[in-house]
mmCIF file of C-alpha atoms in Angstrom:
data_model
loop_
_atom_site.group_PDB
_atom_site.id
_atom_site.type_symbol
_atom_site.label_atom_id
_atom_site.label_comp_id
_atom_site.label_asym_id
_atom_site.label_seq_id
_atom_site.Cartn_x
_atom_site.Cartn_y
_atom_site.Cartn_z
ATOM 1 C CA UNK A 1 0.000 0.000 0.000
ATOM 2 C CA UNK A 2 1.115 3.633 -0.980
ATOM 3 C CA UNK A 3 -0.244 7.129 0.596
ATOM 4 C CA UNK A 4 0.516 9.904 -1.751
ATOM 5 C CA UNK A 5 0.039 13.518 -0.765
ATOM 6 C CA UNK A 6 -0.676 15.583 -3.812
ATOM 7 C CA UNK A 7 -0.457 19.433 -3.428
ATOM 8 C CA UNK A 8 -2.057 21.308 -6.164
ATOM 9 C CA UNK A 9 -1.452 25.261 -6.126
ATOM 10 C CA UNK A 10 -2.618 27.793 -8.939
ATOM 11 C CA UNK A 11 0.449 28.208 -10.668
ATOM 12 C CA UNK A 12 2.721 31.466 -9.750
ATOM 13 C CA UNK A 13 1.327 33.686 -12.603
ATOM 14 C CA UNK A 14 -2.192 33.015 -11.984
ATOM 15 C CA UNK A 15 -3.923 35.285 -9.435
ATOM 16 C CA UNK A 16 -5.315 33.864 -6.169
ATOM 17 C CA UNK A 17 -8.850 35.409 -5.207
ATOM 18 C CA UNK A 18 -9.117 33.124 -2.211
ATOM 19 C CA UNK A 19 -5.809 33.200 -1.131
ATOM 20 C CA UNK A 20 -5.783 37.200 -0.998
ATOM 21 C CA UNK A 21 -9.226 37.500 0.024
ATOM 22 C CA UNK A 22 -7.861 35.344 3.409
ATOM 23 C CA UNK A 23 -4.815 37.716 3.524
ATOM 24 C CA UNK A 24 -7.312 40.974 4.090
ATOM 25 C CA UNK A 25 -9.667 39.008 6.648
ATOM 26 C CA UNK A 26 -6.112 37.961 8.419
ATOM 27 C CA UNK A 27 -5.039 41.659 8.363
ATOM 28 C CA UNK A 28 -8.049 43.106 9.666
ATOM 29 C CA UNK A 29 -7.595 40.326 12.576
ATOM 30 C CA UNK A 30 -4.573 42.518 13.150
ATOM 31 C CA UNK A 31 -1.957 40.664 12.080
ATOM 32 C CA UNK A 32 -0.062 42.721 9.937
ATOM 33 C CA UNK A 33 2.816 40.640 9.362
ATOM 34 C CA UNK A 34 1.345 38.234 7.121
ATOM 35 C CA UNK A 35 2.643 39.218 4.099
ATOM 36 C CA UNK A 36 0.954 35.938 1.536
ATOM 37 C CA UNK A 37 -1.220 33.619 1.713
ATOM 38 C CA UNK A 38 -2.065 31.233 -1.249
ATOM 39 C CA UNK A 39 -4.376 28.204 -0.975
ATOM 40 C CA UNK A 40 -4.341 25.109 -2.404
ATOM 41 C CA UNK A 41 -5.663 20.957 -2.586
ATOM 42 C CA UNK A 42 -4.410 18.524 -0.404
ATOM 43 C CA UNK A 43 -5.167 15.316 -1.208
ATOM 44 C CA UNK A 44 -4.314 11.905 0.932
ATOM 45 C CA UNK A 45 -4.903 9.074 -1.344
ATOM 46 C CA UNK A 46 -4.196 5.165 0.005
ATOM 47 C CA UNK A 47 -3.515 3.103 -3.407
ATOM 48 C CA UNK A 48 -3.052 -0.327 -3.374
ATOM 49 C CA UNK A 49 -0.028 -1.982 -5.012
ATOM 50 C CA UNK A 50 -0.518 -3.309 -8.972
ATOM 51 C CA UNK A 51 1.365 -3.695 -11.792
ATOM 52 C CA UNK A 52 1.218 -0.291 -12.854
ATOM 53 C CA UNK A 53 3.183 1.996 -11.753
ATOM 54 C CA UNK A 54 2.220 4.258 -8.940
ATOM 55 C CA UNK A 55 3.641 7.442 -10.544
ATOM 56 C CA UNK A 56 1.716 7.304 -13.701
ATOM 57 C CA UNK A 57 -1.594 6.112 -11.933
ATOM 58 C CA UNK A 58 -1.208 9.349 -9.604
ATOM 59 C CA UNK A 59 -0.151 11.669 -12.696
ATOM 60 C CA UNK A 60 -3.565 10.725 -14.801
ATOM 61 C CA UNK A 61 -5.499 10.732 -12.171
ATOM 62 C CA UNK A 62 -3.840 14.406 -11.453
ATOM 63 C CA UNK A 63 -3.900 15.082 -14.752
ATOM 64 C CA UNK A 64 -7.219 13.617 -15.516
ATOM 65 C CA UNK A 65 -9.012 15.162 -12.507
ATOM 66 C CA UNK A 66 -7.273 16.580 -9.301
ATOM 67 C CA UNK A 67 -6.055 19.560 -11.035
ATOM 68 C CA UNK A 68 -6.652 22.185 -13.708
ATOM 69 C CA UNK A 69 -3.220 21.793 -15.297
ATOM 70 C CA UNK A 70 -4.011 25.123 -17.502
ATOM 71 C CA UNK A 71 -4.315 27.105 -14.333
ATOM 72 C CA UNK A 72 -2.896 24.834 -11.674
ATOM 73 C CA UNK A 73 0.625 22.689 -10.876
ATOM 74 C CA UNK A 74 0.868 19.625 -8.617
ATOM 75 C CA UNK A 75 3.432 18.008 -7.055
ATOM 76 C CA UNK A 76 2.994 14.810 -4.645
ATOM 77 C CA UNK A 77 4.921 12.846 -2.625
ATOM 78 C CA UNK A 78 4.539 8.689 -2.450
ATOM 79 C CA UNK A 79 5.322 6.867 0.885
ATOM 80 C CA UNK A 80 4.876 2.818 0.723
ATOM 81 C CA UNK A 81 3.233 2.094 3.934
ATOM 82 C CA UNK A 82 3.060 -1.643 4.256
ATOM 83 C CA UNK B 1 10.899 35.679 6.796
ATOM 84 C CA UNK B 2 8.903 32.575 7.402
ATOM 85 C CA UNK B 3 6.990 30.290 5.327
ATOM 86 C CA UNK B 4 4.624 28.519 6.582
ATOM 87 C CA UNK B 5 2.649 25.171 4.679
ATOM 88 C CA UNK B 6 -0.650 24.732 6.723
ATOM 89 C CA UNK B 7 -2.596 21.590 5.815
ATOM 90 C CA UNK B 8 -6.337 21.084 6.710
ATOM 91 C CA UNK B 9 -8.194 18.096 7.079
ATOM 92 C CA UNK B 10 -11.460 16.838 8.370
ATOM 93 C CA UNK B 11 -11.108 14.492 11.486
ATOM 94 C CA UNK B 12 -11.102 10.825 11.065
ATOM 95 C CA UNK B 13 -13.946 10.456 12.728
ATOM 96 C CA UNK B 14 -15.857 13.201 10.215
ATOM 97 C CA UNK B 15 -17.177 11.733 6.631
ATOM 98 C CA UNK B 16 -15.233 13.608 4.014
ATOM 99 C CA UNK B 17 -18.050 13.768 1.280
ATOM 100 C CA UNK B 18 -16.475 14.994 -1.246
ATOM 101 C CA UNK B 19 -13.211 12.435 -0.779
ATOM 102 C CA UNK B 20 -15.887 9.810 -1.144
ATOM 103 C CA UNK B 21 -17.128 11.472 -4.050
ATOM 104 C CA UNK B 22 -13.909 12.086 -5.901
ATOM 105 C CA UNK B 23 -13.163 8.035 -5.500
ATOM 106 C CA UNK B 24 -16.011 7.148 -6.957
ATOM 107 C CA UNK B 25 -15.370 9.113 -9.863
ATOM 108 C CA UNK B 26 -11.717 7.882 -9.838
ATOM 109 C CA UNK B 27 -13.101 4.566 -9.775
ATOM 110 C CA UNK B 28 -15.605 5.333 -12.926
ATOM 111 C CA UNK B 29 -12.338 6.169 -14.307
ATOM 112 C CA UNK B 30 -10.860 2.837 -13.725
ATOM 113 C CA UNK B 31 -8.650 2.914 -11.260
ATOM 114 C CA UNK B 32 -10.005 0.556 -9.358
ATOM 115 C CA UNK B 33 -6.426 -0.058 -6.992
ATOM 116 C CA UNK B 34 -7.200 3.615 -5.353
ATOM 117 C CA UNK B 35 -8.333 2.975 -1.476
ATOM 118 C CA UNK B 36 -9.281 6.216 -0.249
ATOM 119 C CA UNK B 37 -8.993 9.652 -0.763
ATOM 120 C CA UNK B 38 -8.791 12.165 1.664
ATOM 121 C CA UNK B 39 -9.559 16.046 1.029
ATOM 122 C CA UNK B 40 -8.208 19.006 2.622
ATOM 123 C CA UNK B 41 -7.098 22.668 2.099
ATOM 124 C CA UNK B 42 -3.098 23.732 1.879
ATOM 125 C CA UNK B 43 -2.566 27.294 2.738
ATOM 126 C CA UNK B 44 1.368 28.687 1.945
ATOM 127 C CA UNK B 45 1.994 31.731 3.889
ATOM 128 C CA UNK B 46 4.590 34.417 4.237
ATOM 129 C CA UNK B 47 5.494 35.611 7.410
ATOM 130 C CA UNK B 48 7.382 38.461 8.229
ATOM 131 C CA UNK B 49 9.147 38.388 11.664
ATOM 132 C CA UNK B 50 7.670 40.384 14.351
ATOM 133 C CA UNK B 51 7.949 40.168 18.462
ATOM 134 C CA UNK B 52 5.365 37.395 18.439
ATOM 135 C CA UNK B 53 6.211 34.102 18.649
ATOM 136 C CA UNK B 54 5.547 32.833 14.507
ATOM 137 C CA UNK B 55 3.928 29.026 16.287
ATOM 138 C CA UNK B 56 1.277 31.421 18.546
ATOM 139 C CA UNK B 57 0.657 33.341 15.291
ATOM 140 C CA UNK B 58 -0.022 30.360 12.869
ATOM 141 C CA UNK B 59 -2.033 28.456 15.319
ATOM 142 C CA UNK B 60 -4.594 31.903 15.993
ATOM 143 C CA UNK B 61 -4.826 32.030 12.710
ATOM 144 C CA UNK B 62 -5.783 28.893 12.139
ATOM 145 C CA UNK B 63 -8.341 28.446 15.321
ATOM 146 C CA UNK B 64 -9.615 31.650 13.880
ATOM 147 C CA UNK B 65 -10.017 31.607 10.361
ATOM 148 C CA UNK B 66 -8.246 28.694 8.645
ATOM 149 C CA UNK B 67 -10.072 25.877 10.217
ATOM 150 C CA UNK B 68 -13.189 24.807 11.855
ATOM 151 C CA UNK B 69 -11.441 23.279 14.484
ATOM 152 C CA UNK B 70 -14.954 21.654 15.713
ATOM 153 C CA UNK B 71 -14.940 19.161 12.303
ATOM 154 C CA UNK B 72 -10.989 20.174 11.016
ATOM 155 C CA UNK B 73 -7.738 19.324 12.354
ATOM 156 C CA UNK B 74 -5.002 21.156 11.107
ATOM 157 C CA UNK B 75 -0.918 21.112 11.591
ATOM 158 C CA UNK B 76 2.404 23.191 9.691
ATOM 159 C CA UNK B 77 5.227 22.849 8.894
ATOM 160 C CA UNK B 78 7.616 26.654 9.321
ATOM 161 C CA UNK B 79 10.972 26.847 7.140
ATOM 162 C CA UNK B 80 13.064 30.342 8.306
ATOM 163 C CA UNK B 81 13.346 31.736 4.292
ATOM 164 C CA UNK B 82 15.375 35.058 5.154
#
């Protein structure tokens, strides 16, 4: 068995509505020194081992549906847990 | 400077609907050796330093505004950048 932990961000270039509408809320809270905040997925996914390899199953199914890879990037990490 | 990754996640003991509902479709797709999926939010923020400890910081902000720490758990991660 594998977890993977997939981060997907809006890539740098694309403005983050959520991420600086957070930023104003957390400055009117007071706290000034925040300087950025951007907001992403997080995913946790358990996969079972099979013959295919677990980086290309997690990159379709990134590809394929986690992210919007015109406006978003991903990057995951794979840990085999038994 | 700080960064700071926050990551967000319902409780184990709280049904993440829309986990459940990204499996299925994961399944539909036909990757049938996918387990579970787990959902959460991944805030990166930039922290400038200040007389405040940056943990007591991070952690208002996230019983605050970042999570509903009734149904959400949350922990971070803090790299020194500058």
């Amino acid at each position: 068995m594998y977890l993977v932990k997939v981060y997907v961000m809006y890539k740098q270039s694309v403005l983050d509505p959520q991420g600086e509408a957070v930023k104003g809320a957390v400055h009117r809270l007071g706290y000034s020194e925040i300087e950025d905040i951007r907001i992403g997925k997080y995913f946790e996914i358990k996969v079972a081992k099979s013959e295919t390899k677990i980086e290309t199953t997690i990159e379709e199914i990134c590809d394929k549906l986690l992210a919007n890879v015109v406006m978003e990037s991903y990057h995951y990490e794979i840990q085999e847990v038994s």
